[in-house]
Amino acid sequence: MTAPLAQTSQPLDQILIAEKAAVTEILPNLTTSVNATATDLRQQAQSLYWQGWRVKQIAAHLGVKATTIHSWKRRDLWGSASSLDRIEGVTEARLALLIAKTKKEGCDYKEIDALGRVLERNARVKKYLQGGNEVDLNPLITQRNNKKRRPQEKNAMTEEQHELLKKAFLSSLFPYQKKWHQKGNERIRNILKSRQIGATWYFAREALVDALDTGRNQIFLSASKAQAQVFRQYILQFVKETIDVELRGDPIVLPNGATLYFLGTNARTAQSYHGNLYLDEYFWIPRFQALRKVASGMSAHKQWRQTYFSTPSSLQHDAYPFWSGTLFNKGRPKDKHITLDVSHAQLASGQVCGDGQWRQIVTLEDAIADGCDLFDIEQISQEYSAADFDNLFRCQFIDDSASVFSFALMQGCMVDSLEVWLDFKQFAVRPFGDRPVWLGYDPALTGDNAGLIVLAPPAVPGGKFRVLEKMRFKGLDFAAQAEAIRKITARYYVTFIGIDTSGLGQAVYQLVKVFYPAAIGFTYSIDVKARLVYKAYDVISKGRLEFDASHTDLAQSFMAIKQTTTESGKYITFRAGRSEEISHADLAWATMHALSKEPLEGSTSTNKGFMEFSE
């Protein structure tokens, strides 16, 4: 037998030829059968003609005059019959003979069944030729299409895949992360940690595995929606790399019903959520205590767990009483007060404190001693000032008493950009459309980072500036730094670029001038630095600067700027980091370069210029 007509990729003529061949194969002895039993000579003649016999051969075989055969052929239109009609005719003749047999053998029944299928396929082909579709040729297509349309179970995974995720999770941990896992059943975990030791990465995986194991919901809460989405990206990447499954949805709903929520500070009004709580970088969240009242309510039931972890900010932050334990004493009788030792020496190994929280401090040195091989501590210590290194990697709180830009001042700039900047599409090809932006660039010097800021100017005089993007570059030569700026000009409508031309900045400035001739260079002096700082302070103190709350390094960069005197002691100047020549506050200076486009007194209807600096 030939292939069934379901193989509709072949031309129809080939299909019909194949069907005719199939009938010829099924009916090898049709002529003999017709001679032996048929009484209708006209029907016999038609069948023989459609099998390819000549008229003279038919006449001689049946004992009928050739003129009679010609007459039947003309009247019944044998010659103009289609291939389908011919196949149907000979099939019906053979089928009638087999059915008429009084004593049938097994082969007869098989042939009857085969002939019936031929007639059925013939009928489907006829319907197809009369304006039907592929379903007429192959009914299985309907089932196949229905299967395609049937929605697959969202985020489905097997028990084997679940076990692979658990195995991959546990096998990827450093010892200090294993300790966090061992303490996963503590009601409250409170961790002060160094930057970049994999806390967000770890807790994203821990929460996913717990959700799969227990069916418990997981709530990820950060200073901004953008920062909370980092958890989501870690989870998606982990699942994709481990079991090749693409999780979808926001929130993510797992097959067992557990839901993973990713929230910004808008969660103050989201009191209907419930599950295990993960609160990231809580020492950088404005009005932390008000947020925690809502957040902790999400995990009020005894089955839920709360995890707080952060790098330290300022001692003046309202999260510090929560860390130090003094918040526990508020409103309690004095005989119920506790005094906690929250020093590194006391908490390096982690312990349950008097308020029931399990606390731990993990510095960079602790992580390295515990097997983390991702850092060169000597190199990092050279790249940061002593104060910055202590804050970022040794878990020491910032003393911003000497900072020009205090922590409280910088907190007023932090917003949840995904919630409040509706005209900014972060992942679009043109994130800000055709609206103008200003660029500020602080080039890299020896052992330092280069900072690039994309600043959206106010839409109206006196309005707010917004830091749309920040970038840091290390190890790039001056040509690569200039190329990074050029790529930004392709994504945004840039109307101003301000660059510090000190040292390597001069080379970057000259290359930028090639593709952006209007770029402005700043040659630093006591007066230039003062005017930059005064302008930035005026903008920030008036609440006119906004950046995403996840950009804590931008806040730290501003807080690093301190007022001091020159070596002669005659003049007041501003410095950041170890010295005037090597400054770590790259993002702050880059922001100030962009802000300089607006004059010190601000933009007015008669003043559209910028502060004049020597080039």
Coordinates of C-alpha atoms in Angstrom, one line a residue:
M1 CA 0.0 0.0 0.0
T2 CA 1.1 3.6 -0.6
A3 CA 1.3 6.2 2.1
P4 CA -2.1 7.5 3.3
L5 CA -3.5 10.8 2.0
A6 CA -2.6 12.4 5.3
Q7 CA 0.8 13.1 3.7
T8 CA -0.7 16.3 2.2
S9 CA 2.7 17.9 1.5
Q10 CA 2.7 16.0 -1.9
P11 CA 0.9 17.5 -4.9
L12 CA -2.7 16.3 -5.3
D13 CA -1.9 14.6 -8.7
Q14 CA 0.7 12.5 -7.1
I15 CA -1.7 11.5 -4.4
L16 CA -4.3 10.4 -6.9
I17 CA -1.8 8.4 -8.9
A18 CA -0.6 6.7 -5.7
E19 CA -4.2 5.9 -4.9
K20 CA -4.8 4.4 -8.4
A21 CA -1.6 2.3 -7.9
A22 CA -2.9 1.1 -4.5
V23 CA -6.2 0.0 -6.1
T24 CA -4.4 -1.9 -8.8
E25 CA -2.3 -3.6 -6.1
I26 CA -5.4 -4.5 -4.1
L27 CA -7.3 -5.8 -7.2
P28 CA -4.8 -7.8 -9.2
N29 CA -7.3 -10.3 -10.5
L30 CA -10.3 -8.0 -11.1
T31 CA -10.7 -9.0 -14.8
T32 CA -11.0 -12.7 -14.0
S33 CA -13.5 -12.0 -11.2
V34 CA -15.6 -9.8 -13.4
N35 CA -15.6 -12.5 -16.2
A36 CA -16.6 -15.2 -13.7
T37 CA -19.5 -13.6 -11.9
A38 CA -20.6 -10.3 -13.4
T39 CA -23.8 -10.0 -15.4
D40 CA -23.8 -6.3 -16.2
L41 CA -21.5 -6.2 -19.3
R42 CA -21.7 -2.4 -19.4
Q43 CA -20.3 -2.1 -15.9
Q44 CA -17.7 -4.7 -16.7
A45 CA -16.7 -2.8 -19.8
Q46 CA -16.4 0.5 -17.9
S47 CA -14.2 -1.1 -15.2
L48 CA -11.9 -2.6 -17.8
Y49 CA -11.6 0.7 -19.7
W50 CA -10.7 2.5 -16.5
Q51 CA -8.0 -0.1 -15.9
G52 CA -6.4 0.9 -19.2
W53 CA -7.8 -1.6 -21.6
R54 CA -8.4 -0.6 -25.3
V55 CA -12.0 -0.7 -26.7
K56 CA -11.1 -3.5 -29.1
Q57 CA -9.6 -5.6 -26.3
I58 CA -12.7 -5.1 -24.2
A59 CA -15.0 -6.0 -27.1
A60 CA -13.1 -9.2 -27.8
H61 CA -12.9 -10.2 -24.1
L62 CA -16.6 -9.7 -23.4
G63 CA -17.9 -10.8 -26.8
V64 CA -19.5 -7.5 -27.5
K65 CA -19.3 -5.4 -30.7
A66 CA -16.7 -2.6 -30.6
T67 CA -19.4 -0.1 -31.7
T68 CA -21.4 -1.0 -28.7
I69 CA -18.4 -0.4 -26.4
H70 CA -17.8 2.9 -28.2
S71 CA -21.5 3.9 -27.6
W72 CA -21.3 3.1 -23.9
K73 CA -18.1 5.0 -23.6
R74 CA -19.6 8.1 -25.3
R75 CA -22.9 8.0 -23.4
D76 CA -21.4 7.4 -20.0
L77 CA -18.4 9.8 -20.5
W78 CA -15.8 7.2 -19.6
G79 CA -13.0 9.2 -21.1
S80 CA -13.8 12.4 -19.2
A81 CA -14.1 10.7 -15.8
S82 CA -11.7 12.0 -13.2
S83 CA -9.1 9.8 -11.5
L84 CA -11.2 9.8 -8.3
D85 CA -14.3 8.6 -10.3
R86 CA -12.3 5.8 -11.9
I87 CA -10.8 4.6 -8.6
E88 CA -14.2 4.7 -7.0
G89 CA -15.8 2.8 -9.9
V90 CA -13.4 -0.2 -9.9
T91 CA -13.4 -0.3 -6.1
E92 CA -17.1 -0.4 -5.9
A93 CA -17.2 -3.2 -8.5
R94 CA -14.7 -5.3 -6.6
L95 CA -16.4 -4.6 -3.3
A96 CA -19.8 -5.7 -4.7
L97 CA -18.3 -9.0 -5.9
L98 CA -16.7 -9.7 -2.5
I99 CA -19.9 -8.9 -0.6
A100 CA -22.0 -11.1 -2.9
K101 CA -19.8 -14.1 -2.1
T102 CA -21.8 -16.6 0.0
K103 CA -18.7 -18.2 1.5
K104 CA -16.0 -15.8 2.4
E105 CA -12.4 -16.5 3.5
G106 CA -10.2 -14.5 5.9
C107 CA -8.5 -12.7 3.0
D108 CA -11.9 -11.6 1.7
Y109 CA -12.7 -9.8 4.9
K110 CA -9.3 -8.1 4.9
E111 CA -9.8 -7.0 1.3
I112 CA -13.3 -5.7 2.0
D113 CA -11.9 -3.6 4.9
A114 CA -9.1 -2.3 2.7
L115 CA -11.5 -1.3 -0.1
G116 CA -13.7 0.4 2.4
R117 CA -10.7 2.6 3.5
V118 CA -10.0 3.4 -0.2
L119 CA -13.6 4.6 -0.6
E120 CA -13.4 6.6 2.6
R121 CA -10.2 8.4 1.5
N122 CA -11.7 9.0 -1.9
A123 CA -14.7 10.7 -0.3
R124 CA -12.3 13.0 1.8
V125 CA -10.3 14.0 -1.3
K126 CA -13.5 14.9 -3.1
K127 CA -14.6 17.1 -0.2
Y128 CA -11.2 18.7 -0.1
L129 CA -11.4 19.5 -3.9
Q130 CA -14.8 21.1 -3.3
G131 CA -13.4 23.8 -1.0
G132 CA -12.5 21.9 2.1
N133 CA -9.3 22.0 4.2
E134 CA -6.6 19.6 5.3
V135 CA -8.8 18.2 8.0
D136 CA -10.9 16.6 5.2
L137 CA -7.8 14.7 4.1
N138 CA -6.6 13.8 7.5
P139 CA -8.9 13.9 10.6
L140 CA -5.9 13.5 12.9
I141 CA -5.0 17.1 12.1
T142 CA -7.9 18.2 14.2
Q143 CA -6.5 16.3 17.2
R144 CA -3.0 17.6 16.5
N145 CA -4.3 21.2 16.3
N146 CA -6.3 20.8 19.5
K147 CA -3.2 19.5 21.3
K148 CA -1.3 22.6 20.2
R149 CA -4.0 24.9 21.4
R150 CA -4.4 23.2 24.7
P151 CA -2.7 25.4 27.2
Q152 CA 0.3 23.8 28.8
E153 CA 0.6 23.8 32.6
K154 CA 2.4 27.0 33.5
N155 CA 5.9 26.7 35.0
A156 CA 5.5 22.9 35.1
M157 CA 8.4 20.8 36.3
T158 CA 8.8 17.1 37.3
E159 CA 9.9 15.6 40.6
E160 CA 13.2 14.8 39.0
Q161 CA 13.7 18.4 37.9
H162 CA 12.8 19.6 41.4
E163 CA 15.5 17.3 42.9
L164 CA 18.0 18.6 40.4
L165 CA 17.4 22.1 41.5
K166 CA 17.9 21.2 45.2
K167 CA 21.1 19.4 44.4
A168 CA 22.5 22.2 42.3
F169 CA 21.5 24.7 45.0
L170 CA 23.2 22.9 47.9
S171 CA 26.3 22.0 45.9
S172 CA 27.0 25.7 44.9
L173 CA 27.3 27.2 48.4
F174 CA 30.2 28.6 50.3
P175 CA 30.4 27.7 54.0
Y176 CA 28.9 31.0 55.2
Q177 CA 26.0 30.5 52.9
K178 CA 25.5 26.9 54.2
K179 CA 25.2 28.5 57.7
W180 CA 22.4 30.7 56.4
H181 CA 20.7 27.6 55.0
Q182 CA 21.1 25.8 58.4
K183 CA 19.4 28.7 60.1
G184 CA 16.6 28.9 57.6
N185 CA 14.0 27.8 60.2
E186 CA 14.8 30.8 62.5
R187 CA 11.8 33.1 62.8
I188 CA 13.9 36.2 62.0
R189 CA 17.4 36.3 60.4
N190 CA 19.1 39.6 60.4
I191 CA 22.4 39.8 58.5
L192 CA 24.8 42.6 58.1
K193 CA 27.1 41.8 55.2
S194 CA 29.8 42.9 52.8
R195 CA 29.0 43.9 49.3
Q196 CA 29.2 41.3 46.5
I197 CA 29.4 38.1 48.6
G198 CA 26.3 36.6 47.0
A199 CA 23.6 37.3 49.5
T200 CA 20.9 38.3 47.0
W201 CA 22.0 35.4 44.7
Y202 CA 21.8 32.9 47.6
F203 CA 18.4 34.0 49.1
A204 CA 16.8 34.0 45.7
R205 CA 17.7 30.3 45.3
E206 CA 16.9 29.4 48.9
A207 CA 13.4 30.9 48.5
L208 CA 12.8 29.0 45.3
V209 CA 13.8 25.7 46.7
D210 CA 11.7 26.3 49.9
A211 CA 8.7 27.2 47.8
L212 CA 9.0 23.9 45.8
D213 CA 9.6 21.9 49.0
T214 CA 6.9 23.4 51.2
G215 CA 4.5 25.2 48.9
R216 CA 5.0 28.4 51.0
N217 CA 4.8 31.8 49.3
Q218 CA 7.9 33.9 49.1
I219 CA 7.9 37.8 49.2
F220 CA 10.9 39.7 48.0
L221 CA 10.9 43.3 49.1
S222 CA 13.5 46.0 48.2
A223 CA 13.9 49.7 48.1
S224 CA 12.6 49.7 44.6
K225 CA 10.8 47.5 42.1
A226 CA 14.0 47.4 40.0
Q227 CA 16.0 46.1 42.8
A228 CA 13.4 43.4 43.7
Q229 CA 13.6 42.3 40.1
V230 CA 17.2 41.2 40.7
F231 CA 15.8 38.3 42.8
R232 CA 13.6 37.4 39.9
Q233 CA 16.4 37.4 37.4
Y234 CA 18.5 35.2 39.6
I235 CA 15.7 32.7 39.9
L236 CA 14.9 32.6 36.2
Q237 CA 18.6 32.1 35.3
F238 CA 19.0 29.4 37.9
V239 CA 16.1 27.3 36.7
K240 CA 16.9 27.8 33.0
E241 CA 20.6 26.8 33.4
T242 CA 19.8 23.8 35.7
I243 CA 16.7 22.2 34.2
D244 CA 16.1 24.2 31.0
V245 CA 12.7 25.4 32.1
E246 CA 11.7 29.0 31.5
L247 CA 9.6 30.3 34.4
R248 CA 7.1 32.9 33.5
G249 CA 4.9 35.5 35.2
D250 CA 5.3 38.3 37.7
P251 CA 4.5 37.1 40.3
I252 CA 5.8 33.6 39.5
V253 CA 3.3 30.8 40.3
L254 CA 4.8 27.4 40.8
P255 CA 3.1 24.1 40.0
N256 CA 2.4 23.4 43.7
G257 CA 0.6 26.8 44.0
A258 CA 3.4 28.6 45.8
T259 CA 3.7 32.2 44.6
L260 CA 6.9 34.3 44.4
Y261 CA 6.2 38.1 44.7
F262 CA 8.7 40.8 43.7
L263 CA 7.8 44.1 45.3
G264 CA 9.1 47.6 45.8
T265 CA 8.3 50.0 48.6
N266 CA 4.7 50.2 47.1
A267 CA 4.2 47.1 49.3
R268 CA 3.2 49.5 52.1
T269 CA -0.3 49.1 50.7
A270 CA 0.0 45.5 49.7
Q271 CA -1.1 44.0 53.1
S272 CA -3.0 41.1 51.5
Y273 CA 0.3 39.3 50.6
H274 CA 1.5 36.5 52.9
G275 CA 4.6 34.3 52.9
N276 CA 8.2 34.1 53.8
L277 CA 9.7 37.7 53.7
Y278 CA 13.1 38.6 52.2
L279 CA 13.9 42.3 52.7
D280 CA 17.0 43.3 50.8
E281 CA 19.4 46.3 51.5
Y282 CA 17.0 47.5 54.3
F283 CA 19.6 50.0 55.6
W284 CA 19.0 52.0 52.4
I285 CA 15.2 52.1 52.5
P286 CA 13.7 55.4 53.5
R287 CA 11.2 55.3 56.4
F288 CA 12.2 51.7 57.1
Q289 CA 10.2 51.3 60.4
A290 CA 6.9 52.3 58.7
L291 CA 7.6 49.8 55.9
R292 CA 8.6 47.1 58.3
K293 CA 5.2 47.3 60.1
V294 CA 3.5 46.4 56.9
A295 CA 6.1 43.9 55.7
S296 CA 6.3 42.0 59.0
G297 CA 2.5 41.7 58.9
M298 CA 2.9 39.6 55.7
S299 CA 4.8 37.0 57.8
A300 CA 2.8 37.2 61.0
H301 CA 1.7 33.5 61.0
K302 CA 4.1 31.1 62.8
Q303 CA 4.8 29.2 59.6
W304 CA 6.4 32.1 57.9
R305 CA 10.0 33.3 58.2
Q306 CA 11.6 36.7 57.9
T307 CA 15.0 37.5 56.5
Y308 CA 16.6 40.9 56.6
F309 CA 20.0 41.6 55.0
S310 CA 21.9 44.7 54.0
T311 CA 25.2 46.5 53.7
P312 CA 25.4 49.2 56.4
S313 CA 24.6 52.8 55.7
S314 CA 24.5 55.5 58.4
L315 CA 24.1 55.2 62.1
Q316 CA 21.3 57.8 61.7
H317 CA 19.2 55.5 59.6
D318 CA 16.0 54.5 61.3
A319 CA 16.8 50.9 60.6
Y320 CA 19.7 51.0 63.1
P321 CA 17.5 50.6 66.2
F322 CA 16.0 47.5 64.6
W323 CA 19.6 46.1 64.1
S324 CA 20.9 47.2 67.5
G325 CA 17.9 45.9 69.5
T326 CA 16.9 49.3 70.9
L327 CA 13.6 49.1 68.9
F328 CA 12.7 46.0 70.9
N329 CA 12.9 48.1 74.1
K330 CA 10.5 50.7 72.8
G331 CA 7.2 50.6 74.8
R332 CA 8.4 47.8 77.2
P333 CA 9.0 48.1 80.9
K334 CA 12.6 48.7 81.8
D335 CA 13.0 45.3 83.5
K336 CA 12.2 43.8 80.0
H337 CA 14.8 45.8 78.2
I338 CA 17.7 44.1 76.5
T339 CA 21.3 45.3 75.7
L340 CA 22.8 43.6 72.6
D341 CA 26.5 43.4 71.6
V342 CA 26.3 43.9 67.9
S343 CA 30.0 44.0 67.3
H344 CA 31.7 41.9 64.7
A345 CA 33.6 39.9 67.3
Q346 CA 30.3 38.9 68.9
L347 CA 28.3 38.2 65.7
A348 CA 30.8 36.8 63.3
S349 CA 29.6 33.3 63.9
G350 CA 26.0 34.3 64.2
Q351 CA 23.8 33.9 67.3
V352 CA 20.3 34.2 68.6
C353 CA 19.9 37.5 70.5
G354 CA 17.7 38.6 73.3
D355 CA 15.0 39.8 71.0
G356 CA 14.7 36.4 69.3
Q357 CA 16.5 37.4 66.1
W358 CA 19.4 35.4 64.7
R359 CA 22.1 38.0 63.8
Q360 CA 25.3 37.6 61.9
I361 CA 28.0 40.0 60.5
V362 CA 29.8 38.7 57.4
T363 CA 32.7 40.9 56.2
L364 CA 34.7 40.4 53.1
E365 CA 37.6 38.9 55.2
D366 CA 35.0 36.4 56.7
A367 CA 33.8 35.3 53.3
I368 CA 37.3 34.8 52.0
A369 CA 38.3 32.8 55.1
D370 CA 35.2 30.7 54.5
G371 CA 36.3 29.7 51.0
C372 CA 35.0 32.5 48.8
D373 CA 37.7 32.8 46.1
L374 CA 36.1 35.6 44.0
F375 CA 38.1 38.5 45.4
D376 CA 41.6 39.9 45.5
I377 CA 41.4 41.7 48.8
E378 CA 44.7 43.6 48.3
Q379 CA 43.6 44.9 44.9
I380 CA 40.2 46.0 46.3
S381 CA 41.8 47.8 49.3
Q382 CA 43.9 49.8 46.8
E383 CA 40.8 50.8 44.8
Y384 CA 38.8 52.2 47.7
S385 CA 39.6 54.7 50.4
A386 CA 39.9 53.4 53.9
A387 CA 36.5 54.8 54.9
D388 CA 34.8 53.4 51.8
F389 CA 36.5 50.0 52.2
D390 CA 35.4 49.8 55.9
N391 CA 31.8 50.7 54.9
L392 CA 31.5 48.5 51.8
F393 CA 33.4 45.4 52.8
R394 CA 34.0 45.5 56.6
C395 CA 30.4 46.2 57.6
Q396 CA 31.1 49.5 59.4
F397 CA 28.5 52.2 59.4
I398 CA 29.2 55.5 57.7
D399 CA 30.0 58.6 59.8
D400 CA 28.4 61.3 57.6
S401 CA 28.9 64.1 60.1
A402 CA 31.6 65.6 57.9
S403 CA 29.9 64.9 54.6
V404 CA 28.6 67.7 52.5
F405 CA 25.8 65.5 51.3
S406 CA 24.4 63.7 54.4
F407 CA 22.7 60.4 54.3
A408 CA 19.4 62.0 55.3
L409 CA 19.8 64.4 52.4
M410 CA 20.5 61.7 49.9
Q411 CA 17.6 59.6 51.1
G412 CA 15.3 62.3 49.8
C413 CA 16.5 61.6 46.3
M414 CA 15.6 57.9 46.3
V415 CA 12.4 56.8 44.5
D416 CA 11.0 53.6 43.0
S417 CA 11.6 54.5 39.4
L418 CA 9.5 51.7 37.9
E419 CA 6.5 53.0 39.8
V420 CA 6.9 56.8 39.4
W421 CA 8.8 57.3 36.1
L422 CA 6.1 56.3 33.7
D423 CA 7.8 58.0 30.7
F424 CA 11.0 56.1 31.1
K425 CA 11.2 52.6 29.5
Q426 CA 14.4 51.1 30.8
F427 CA 14.7 48.2 28.5
A428 CA 13.5 49.9 25.3
V429 CA 15.8 50.7 22.3
R430 CA 15.1 54.4 23.0
P431 CA 14.4 54.4 26.8
F432 CA 13.5 58.1 26.9
G433 CA 12.3 58.5 23.4
D434 CA 13.2 61.8 21.8
R435 CA 13.3 63.8 25.0
P436 CA 16.7 65.4 25.8
V437 CA 19.2 64.1 28.3
W438 CA 22.5 65.4 29.6
L439 CA 25.6 63.3 30.2
G440 CA 28.2 63.7 32.9
Y441 CA 31.4 61.8 32.8
D442 CA 34.2 61.4 35.3
P443 CA 37.1 59.6 33.6
A444 CA 39.1 56.8 35.2
L445 CA 42.5 57.5 36.7
T446 CA 45.0 55.1 38.0
G447 CA 43.3 52.6 40.3
D448 CA 40.0 54.3 40.0
N449 CA 36.6 53.8 38.4
A450 CA 35.1 55.9 35.6
G451 CA 31.5 57.1 36.2
L452 CA 28.9 57.9 33.5
I453 CA 25.5 59.5 34.3
V454 CA 22.5 59.9 32.1
L455 CA 20.5 62.8 33.5
A456 CA 17.0 63.9 32.4
P457 CA 16.7 67.6 32.9
P458 CA 13.5 69.2 34.2
A459 CA 10.6 69.5 31.8
V460 CA 9.8 72.9 33.3
P461 CA 12.0 75.5 35.1
G462 CA 12.5 74.5 38.7
G463 CA 11.4 70.9 38.0
K464 CA 13.2 67.7 39.0
F465 CA 16.3 66.1 37.5
R466 CA 16.3 62.4 37.2
V467 CA 19.3 60.0 37.0
L468 CA 18.0 57.6 34.3
E469 CA 21.1 55.5 34.1
K470 CA 24.5 55.2 35.8
M471 CA 27.5 53.2 34.6
R472 CA 30.9 52.5 36.0
F473 CA 33.9 51.3 34.0
K474 CA 37.2 50.0 35.2
G475 CA 40.2 49.0 33.2
L476 CA 39.1 50.7 30.0
D477 CA 41.6 52.7 28.1
F478 CA 40.6 56.2 27.0
A479 CA 39.4 55.0 23.5
A480 CA 37.1 52.4 25.2
Q481 CA 35.7 55.1 27.5
A482 CA 35.0 57.4 24.6
E483 CA 33.3 54.5 22.8
A484 CA 31.1 53.9 25.8
I485 CA 29.9 57.5 25.6
R486 CA 29.3 57.2 21.9
K487 CA 27.0 54.2 22.4
I488 CA 24.9 56.2 24.9
T489 CA 24.5 59.0 22.3
A490 CA 23.0 56.4 20.0
R491 CA 20.3 55.4 22.6
Y492 CA 19.4 58.8 23.9
Y493 CA 18.8 62.3 22.4
V494 CA 21.9 63.9 24.1
T495 CA 22.0 67.7 24.2
F496 CA 24.9 68.2 26.6
I497 CA 28.0 66.3 27.6
G498 CA 30.3 67.5 30.5
I499 CA 33.7 65.8 31.0
D500 CA 36.5 66.3 33.5
T501 CA 39.6 66.8 31.4
S502 CA 42.1 66.1 34.2
G503 CA 44.7 63.4 33.4
L504 CA 43.2 60.7 31.1
G505 CA 40.1 62.7 30.8
Q506 CA 41.8 65.0 28.3
A507 CA 42.2 62.1 25.8
V508 CA 38.7 61.0 26.3
Y509 CA 37.5 64.5 25.8
Q510 CA 39.3 64.8 22.5
L511 CA 37.8 61.6 21.2
V512 CA 34.3 62.5 22.3
K513 CA 34.7 65.9 20.5
V514 CA 35.0 63.9 17.2
F515 CA 31.4 62.6 17.3
Y516 CA 30.0 65.3 19.6
P517 CA 31.7 68.6 19.0
A518 CA 29.6 70.5 21.6
A519 CA 31.0 68.5 24.5
I520 CA 32.2 70.7 27.4
G521 CA 35.5 70.0 29.3
F522 CA 36.2 70.9 32.9
T523 CA 39.7 71.8 34.1
Y524 CA 39.4 71.4 37.8
S525 CA 40.4 74.2 40.1
I526 CA 39.3 75.2 43.6
D527 CA 36.7 77.5 42.1
V528 CA 35.4 75.0 39.6
K529 CA 35.0 72.2 42.2
A530 CA 33.3 74.6 44.6
R531 CA 30.8 75.7 42.0
L532 CA 30.0 72.1 41.0
V533 CA 29.4 71.2 44.6
Y534 CA 27.3 74.3 45.4
K535 CA 25.1 73.7 42.4
A536 CA 24.6 70.0 43.3
Y537 CA 23.8 70.9 47.0
D538 CA 21.3 73.5 45.9
V539 CA 19.5 71.0 43.6
I540 CA 19.5 68.2 46.2
S541 CA 18.6 70.2 49.2
K542 CA 15.5 71.6 47.3
G543 CA 14.4 68.0 46.5
R544 CA 15.1 68.5 42.8
L545 CA 17.2 65.3 42.2
E546 CA 15.8 61.8 41.9
F547 CA 17.4 58.4 41.3
D548 CA 16.3 54.8 41.8
A549 CA 16.5 53.6 45.4
S550 CA 18.6 50.6 44.3
H551 CA 21.4 52.9 43.3
T552 CA 23.0 53.0 46.7
D553 CA 26.5 53.4 45.3
L554 CA 25.4 56.8 43.9
A555 CA 24.3 57.9 47.4
Q556 CA 27.6 56.6 48.8
S557 CA 29.5 58.5 46.2
F558 CA 27.9 61.8 47.2
M559 CA 28.3 61.0 50.9
A560 CA 32.1 60.5 50.3
I561 CA 32.5 64.2 49.4
K562 CA 33.8 66.2 52.3
Q563 CA 34.7 69.8 52.9
T564 CA 38.3 70.4 53.7
T565 CA 41.1 73.0 53.2
T566 CA 43.9 73.2 50.8
E567 CA 47.5 72.2 51.9
S568 CA 48.2 75.9 52.6
G569 CA 45.1 76.2 54.7
K570 CA 44.1 79.3 52.9
Y571 CA 41.2 78.0 50.9
I572 CA 38.2 75.7 51.4
T573 CA 37.9 72.9 48.9
F574 CA 36.1 69.6 48.5
R575 CA 37.6 66.2 48.3
A576 CA 36.5 62.6 48.2
G577 CA 38.5 59.4 49.0
R578 CA 42.2 59.3 49.6
S579 CA 43.2 62.5 47.9
E580 CA 42.3 65.2 45.5
E581 CA 44.0 63.5 42.6
I582 CA 42.5 60.0 43.1
S583 CA 38.8 60.3 43.8
H584 CA 36.4 57.4 44.4
A585 CA 33.3 59.6 44.2
D586 CA 33.2 59.2 40.4
L587 CA 29.4 58.9 40.1
A588 CA 28.9 62.0 42.2
W589 CA 31.3 64.1 40.1
A590 CA 29.8 62.7 36.9
T591 CA 26.3 63.8 38.2
M592 CA 27.6 67.3 39.0
H593 CA 29.1 67.6 35.5
A594 CA 25.7 67.0 34.0
L595 CA 24.0 69.3 36.5
S596 CA 26.3 72.1 35.5
K597 CA 24.3 72.6 32.3
E598 CA 21.8 74.5 34.5
P599 CA 23.2 77.8 35.9
L600 CA 23.7 78.3 39.6
E601 CA 20.6 80.4 39.8
G602 CA 18.6 77.8 37.9
S603 CA 16.9 78.0 34.5
T604 CA 14.6 80.9 33.9
S605 CA 12.7 82.3 30.9
T606 CA 15.7 84.6 30.2
N607 CA 18.5 82.3 31.2
K608 CA 19.0 79.1 29.2
G609 CA 22.8 78.8 29.4
F610 CA 25.1 76.8 31.7
M611 CA 27.9 77.6 34.1
E612 CA 30.9 78.7 32.3
F613 CA 34.1 76.7 33.0
S614 CA 37.4 76.9 31.3
E615 CA 38.2 74.2 28.8

